PDB file of C-alpha atoms in Angstrom:
ATOM      1  CA  MET A  69     -11.356  31.837  16.609  1.00  0.00           C
ATOM      2  CA  GLY A  70     -13.690  34.431  14.995  1.00  0.00           C
ATOM      3  CA  THR A  71     -15.462  36.814  17.417  1.00  0.00           C
ATOM      4  CA  GLU A  72     -13.602  35.936  20.612  1.00  0.00           C
ATOM      5  CA  PRO A  73     -11.762  38.641  22.549  1.00  0.00           C
ATOM      6  CA  ALA A  74      -8.254  39.276  21.236  1.00  0.00           C
ATOM      7  CA  ASP A  75      -6.534  37.752  24.304  1.00  0.00           C
ATOM      8  CA  ASP A  76      -8.525  34.514  23.976  1.00  0.00           C
ATOM      9  CA  ARG A  77      -7.747  34.289  20.277  1.00  0.00           C
ATOM     10  CA  LEU A  78      -4.030  34.831  20.897  1.00  0.00           C
ATOM     11  CA  ALA A  79      -4.026  32.178  23.627  1.00  0.00           C
ATOM     12  CA  GLU A  80      -5.807  29.728  21.334  1.00  0.00           C
ATOM     13  CA  LEU A  81      -3.381  30.487  18.520  1.00  0.00           C
ATOM     14  CA  GLY A  82      -0.508  29.903  20.953  1.00  0.00           C
ATOM     15  CA  ARG A  83      -1.889  26.465  21.815  1.00  0.00           C
ATOM     16  CA  LEU A  84      -2.268  25.682  18.105  1.00  0.00           C
ATOM     17  CA  TYR A  85       1.283  26.824  17.486  1.00  0.00           C
ATOM     18  CA  ASP A  86       2.577  24.579  20.281  1.00  0.00           C
ATOM     19  CA  ARG A  87       0.716  21.613  18.813  1.00  0.00           C
ATOM     20  CA  LEU A  88       1.362  22.097  15.085  1.00  0.00           C
ATOM     21  CA  SER A  89       4.482  24.174  14.539  1.00  0.00           C
ATOM     22  CA  GLY A  90       7.040  21.359  14.821  1.00  0.00           C
ATOM     23  CA  SER A  91       5.377  19.204  12.220  1.00  0.00           C
ATOM     24  CA  LEU A  92       4.665  22.184   9.936  1.00  0.00           C
ATOM     25  CA  PHE A  93       8.250  23.375  10.205  1.00  0.00           C
ATOM     26  CA  ARG A  94       9.654  19.933   9.302  1.00  0.00           C
ATOM     27  CA  TYR A  95       7.281  19.799   6.345  1.00  0.00           C
ATOM     28  CA  ALA A  96       8.241  23.287   5.109  1.00  0.00           C
ATOM     29  CA  ALA A  97      11.942  22.612   5.658  1.00  0.00           C
ATOM     30  CA  MET A  98      11.770  19.414   3.637  1.00  0.00           C
ATOM     31  CA  MET A  99       9.924  21.154   0.802  1.00  0.00           C
ATOM     32  CA  LEU A 100      12.207  24.187   0.723  1.00  0.00           C
ATOM     33  CA  ALA A 101      15.528  22.705   1.894  1.00  0.00           C
ATOM     34  CA  ASP A 102      16.028  25.999   3.723  1.00  0.00           C
ATOM     35  CA  ARG A 103      15.570  26.246   7.484  1.00  0.00           C
ATOM     36  CA  SER A 104      15.278  30.017   7.657  1.00  0.00           C
ATOM     37  CA  GLU A 105      12.696  30.216   4.881  1.00  0.00           C
ATOM     38  CA  ALA A 106      10.745  27.349   6.473  1.00  0.00           C
ATOM     39  CA  GLU A 107      10.564  29.268   9.756  1.00  0.00           C
ATOM     40  CA  ASP A 108       9.319  32.334   7.885  1.00  0.00           C
ATOM     41  CA  VAL A 109       6.661  30.293   6.070  1.00  0.00           C
ATOM     42  CA  VAL A 110       5.293  28.831   9.298  1.00  0.00           C
ATOM     43  CA  GLN A 111       5.271  32.245  10.932  1.00  0.00           C
ATOM     44  CA  ARG A 112       3.392  33.817   7.996  1.00  0.00           C
ATOM     45  CA  VAL A 113       0.779  31.054   8.113  1.00  0.00           C
ATOM     46  CA  PHE A 114       0.163  31.504  11.845  1.00  0.00           C
ATOM     47  CA  VAL A 115      -0.130  35.272  11.450  1.00  0.00           C
ATOM     48  CA  ARG A 116      -2.786  34.714   8.765  1.00  0.00           C
ATOM     49  CA  MET A 117      -4.584  32.277  11.056  1.00  0.00           C
ATOM     50  CA  LEU A 118      -5.357  35.156  13.415  1.00  0.00           C
ATOM     51  CA  ASP A 119      -8.017  36.268  10.923  1.00  0.00           C
ATOM     52  CA  LYS A 120      -9.544  32.805  10.416  1.00  0.00           C
ATOM     53  CA  ASP A 121     -12.607  31.446  12.204  1.00  0.00           C
ATOM     54  CA  ILE A 122     -11.673  27.790  12.429  1.00  0.00           C
ATOM     55  CA  ARG A 123     -13.136  25.902  15.377  1.00  0.00           C
ATOM     56  CA  ASP A 124     -12.898  22.281  14.264  1.00  0.00           C
ATOM     57  CA  ILE A 125      -9.509  20.755  15.160  1.00  0.00           C
ATOM     58  CA  GLU A 126      -9.343  18.708  11.951  1.00  0.00           C
ATOM     59  CA  ALA A 127     -10.162  21.834   9.930  1.00  0.00           C
ATOM     60  CA  VAL A 128      -7.339  23.736  11.663  1.00  0.00           C
ATOM     61  CA  ASP A 129      -4.840  20.971  10.940  1.00  0.00           C
ATOM     62  CA  GLY A 130      -5.923  20.739   7.312  1.00  0.00           C
ATOM     63  CA  TYR A 131      -5.964  24.491   6.819  1.00  0.00           C
ATOM     64  CA  ALA A 132      -2.516  24.917   8.376  1.00  0.00           C
ATOM     65  CA  ARG A 133      -0.969  22.089   6.317  1.00  0.00           C
ATOM     66  CA  ARG A 134      -2.489  23.396   3.057  1.00  0.00           C
ATOM     67  CA  ALA A 135      -1.474  26.969   3.871  1.00  0.00           C
ATOM     68  CA  VAL A 136       2.129  25.930   4.564  1.00  0.00           C
ATOM     69  CA  ARG A 137       2.212  23.882   1.375  1.00  0.00           C
ATOM     70  CA  ASN A 138       0.834  26.750  -0.715  1.00  0.00           C
ATOM     71  CA  GLU A 139       3.256  29.214   0.827  1.00  0.00           C
ATOM     72  CA  CYS A 140       6.171  26.831   0.134  1.00  0.00           C
ATOM     73  CA  LEU A 141       5.069  26.469  -3.479  1.00  0.00           C
ATOM     74  CA  ASN A 142       4.967  30.275  -3.764  1.00  0.00           C
ATOM     75  CA  VAL A 143       8.492  30.513  -2.378  1.00  0.00           C
ATOM     76  CA  LEU A 144       9.710  27.800  -4.750  1.00  0.00           C
ATOM     77  CA  SER A 145       8.136  29.490  -7.751  1.00  0.00           C
ATOM     78  CA  ARG A 146       9.745  32.838  -6.869  1.00  0.00           C
ATOM     79  CA  SER A 147      13.212  31.353  -6.480  1.00  0.00           C
ATOM     80  CA  ARG A 148      14.257  28.622  -8.879  1.00  0.00           C
ATOM     81  CA  GLU A 149      17.893  28.471  -7.783  1.00  0.00           C
ATOM     82  CA  ARG A 150      19.061  25.948  -5.207  1.00  0.00           C
ATOM     83  CA  VAL A 151      19.702  27.219  -1.726  1.00  0.00           C
ATOM     84  CA  VAL A 152      22.909  25.955  -0.172  1.00  0.00           C
ATOM     85  CA  VAL A 153      22.330  25.087   3.458  1.00  0.00           C
ATOM     86  CA  ASP A 154      24.261  23.387   6.201  1.00  0.00           C
ATOM     87  CA  PRO A 155      23.131  19.751   5.973  1.00  0.00           C
ATOM     88  CA  ALA A 156      23.576  19.145   9.702  1.00  0.00           C
ATOM     89  CA  TRP A 157      20.307  20.876  10.610  1.00  0.00           C
ATOM     90  CA  PHE A 158      18.281  18.149   8.869  1.00  0.00           C
ATOM     91  CA  LEU A 159      19.518  15.719  11.498  1.00  0.00           C
ATOM     92  CA  GLU A 160      17.542  17.414  14.266  1.00  0.00           C
ATOM     93  CA  SER A 161      14.327  15.619  13.363  1.00  0.00           C
ATOM     94  CA  ALA A 162      15.482  12.839  11.064  1.00  0.00           C
ATOM     95  CA  PRO A 163      14.472   9.313  12.024  1.00  0.00           C
ATOM     96  CA  GLY A 164      17.149   6.692  12.478  1.00  0.00           C
ATOM     97  CA  ALA A 165      19.105   8.488  15.149  1.00  0.00           C
ATOM     98  CA  ASP A 166      21.121   5.305  15.672  1.00  0.00           C
ATOM     99  CA  ALA A 167      22.555   5.545  12.127  1.00  0.00           C
ATOM    100  CA  GLN A 168      26.044   6.868  11.570  1.00  0.00           C
ATOM    101  CA  PRO A 169      26.122  10.653  11.031  1.00  0.00           C
ATOM    102  CA  GLU A 170      27.754  10.335   7.602  1.00  0.00           C
ATOM    103  CA  ASP A 171      25.013   7.918   6.490  1.00  0.00           C
ATOM    104  CA  ARG A 172      22.286  10.222   7.745  1.00  0.00           C
ATOM    105  CA  LEU A 173      23.916  13.179   5.984  1.00  0.00           C
ATOM    106  CA  ALA A 174      24.092  11.212   2.730  1.00  0.00           C
ATOM    107  CA  VAL A 175      20.369  10.387   2.966  1.00  0.00           C
ATOM    108  CA  GLU A 176      19.432  13.990   3.723  1.00  0.00           C
ATOM    109  CA  GLN A 177      21.576  15.267   0.829  1.00  0.00           C
ATOM    110  CA  ALA A 178      19.944  12.758  -1.505  1.00  0.00           C
ATOM    111  CA  LEU A 179      16.501  13.903  -0.309  1.00  0.00           C
ATOM    112  CA  ARG A 180      17.371  17.556  -0.928  1.00  0.00           C
ATOM    113  CA  ASP A 181      18.445  16.684  -4.474  1.00  0.00           C
ATOM    114  CA  LEU A 182      15.014  15.259  -5.346  1.00  0.00           C
ATOM    115  CA  PRO A 183      12.426  17.396  -7.143  1.00  0.00           C
ATOM    116  CA  ALA A 184      10.227  19.231  -4.630  1.00  0.00           C
ATOM    117  CA  ASP A 185       7.085  17.221  -5.442  1.00  0.00           C
ATOM    118  CA  GLN A 186       8.846  13.885  -4.839  1.00  0.00           C
ATOM    119  CA  ARG A 187      10.553  15.220  -1.715  1.00  0.00           C
ATOM    120  CA  GLU A 188       7.170  16.362  -0.382  1.00  0.00           C
ATOM    121  CA  VAL A 189       5.538  12.961  -0.895  1.00  0.00           C
ATOM    122  CA  LEU A 190       8.468  11.084   0.646  1.00  0.00           C
ATOM    123  CA  HIS A 191       8.494  13.405   3.641  1.00  0.00           C
ATOM    124  CA  LEU A 192       4.771  13.118   4.290  1.00  0.00           C
ATOM    125  CA  LYS A 193       4.771   9.328   3.815  1.00  0.00           C
ATOM    126  CA  ILE A 194       7.952   8.445   5.706  1.00  0.00           C
ATOM    127  CA  TYR A 195       8.471  11.205   8.267  1.00  0.00           C
ATOM    128  CA  GLU A 196       4.833  12.103   8.992  1.00  0.00           C
ATOM    129  CA  GLY A 197       3.182   8.711   8.371  1.00  0.00           C
ATOM    130  CA  TRP A 198       0.505   9.981   5.962  1.00  0.00           C
ATOM    131  CA  THR A 199      -1.317   7.687   3.537  1.00  0.00           C
ATOM    132  CA  PHE A 200      -1.280   8.227  -0.222  1.00  0.00           C
ATOM    133  CA  ALA A 201      -4.955   9.244  -0.017  1.00  0.00           C
ATOM    134  CA  GLU A 202      -4.178  11.915   2.609  1.00  0.00           C
ATOM    135  CA  ILE A 203      -1.265  13.250   0.551  1.00  0.00           C
ATOM    136  CA  ALA A 204      -3.456  13.294  -2.573  1.00  0.00           C
ATOM    137  CA  ALA A 205      -6.137  15.261  -0.743  1.00  0.00           C
ATOM    138  CA  LEU A 206      -3.572  17.821   0.420  1.00  0.00           C
ATOM    139  CA  SER A 207      -1.847  18.224  -2.930  1.00  0.00           C
ATOM    140  CA  GLY A 208      -4.932  18.046  -5.143  1.00  0.00           C
ATOM    141  CA  GLU A 209      -3.298  15.258  -7.156  1.00  0.00           C
ATOM    142  CA  SER A 210      -4.635  11.771  -7.775  1.00  0.00           C
ATOM    143  CA  THR A 211      -3.620   8.934  -5.491  1.00  0.00           C
ATOM    144  CA  ASN A 212      -1.880   7.286  -8.460  1.00  0.00           C
ATOM    145  CA  THR A 213       0.184  10.434  -9.104  1.00  0.00           C
ATOM    146  CA  VAL A 214       1.198  10.596  -5.448  1.00  0.00           C
ATOM    147  CA  ALA A 215       2.134   6.908  -5.432  1.00  0.00           C
ATOM    148  CA  SER A 216       4.169   7.396  -8.607  1.00  0.00           C
ATOM    149  CA  ARG A 217       6.056  10.323  -7.081  1.00  0.00           C
ATOM    150  CA  TYR A 218       6.792   8.144  -4.078  1.00  0.00           C
ATOM    151  CA  ARG A 219       8.089   5.294  -6.270  1.00  0.00           C
ATOM    152  CA  TYR A 220      10.180   7.618  -8.448  1.00  0.00           C
ATOM    153  CA  GLY A 221      11.601   9.351  -5.389  1.00  0.00           C
ATOM    154  CA  LEU A 222      12.535   6.063  -3.723  1.00  0.00           C
ATOM    155  CA  SER A 223      14.076   4.823  -6.957  1.00  0.00           C
ATOM    156  CA  LYS A 224      16.234   7.945  -7.209  1.00  0.00           C
ATOM    157  CA  LEU A 225      17.278   7.605  -3.584  1.00  0.00           C
ATOM    158  CA  ARG A 226      18.240   3.960  -4.073  1.00  0.00           C
ATOM    159  CA  ALA A 227      20.259   4.835  -7.190  1.00  0.00           C
ATOM    160  CA  ARG A 228      22.001   7.691  -5.428  1.00  0.00           C
ATOM    161  CA  LEU A 229      22.730   5.812  -2.221  1.00  0.00           C
ATOM    162  CA  GLY A 230      23.457   2.404  -3.713  1.00  0.00           C
TER     163      GLY A 230
END
């Protein structure tokens, strides 16, 4: 996307947005537990991508995911208080659409109550289908640390949900 004419770069960015934005938004929303802030994070990342010269599809995916994660961590570090959000919006992309709404809401509330690092690992593993090695590469943590966060998160969910 480096030295191309501006119209070509915008069209390419539009195609990237169409392909990646849904997944990136779900990821940011799960990390932040705030839909509005998640939308802002994804938008800021795509605006910054205008200045990047990334031609390899895998590099674009990796850059975008890392950029969203870093931006979410910045948001979380600036605001340590919990954001109260309408829990119904989580249901838009939650798996298990055949589950009862009250059960799905209970699961989403329990997920929001987890620490951000455990919530991130659970989201990437369960909702996005990533491996522990892929999550470790994204987060810069060891595979064992990622697996531990997954176990601790699941344990807390089980305790909370019975």
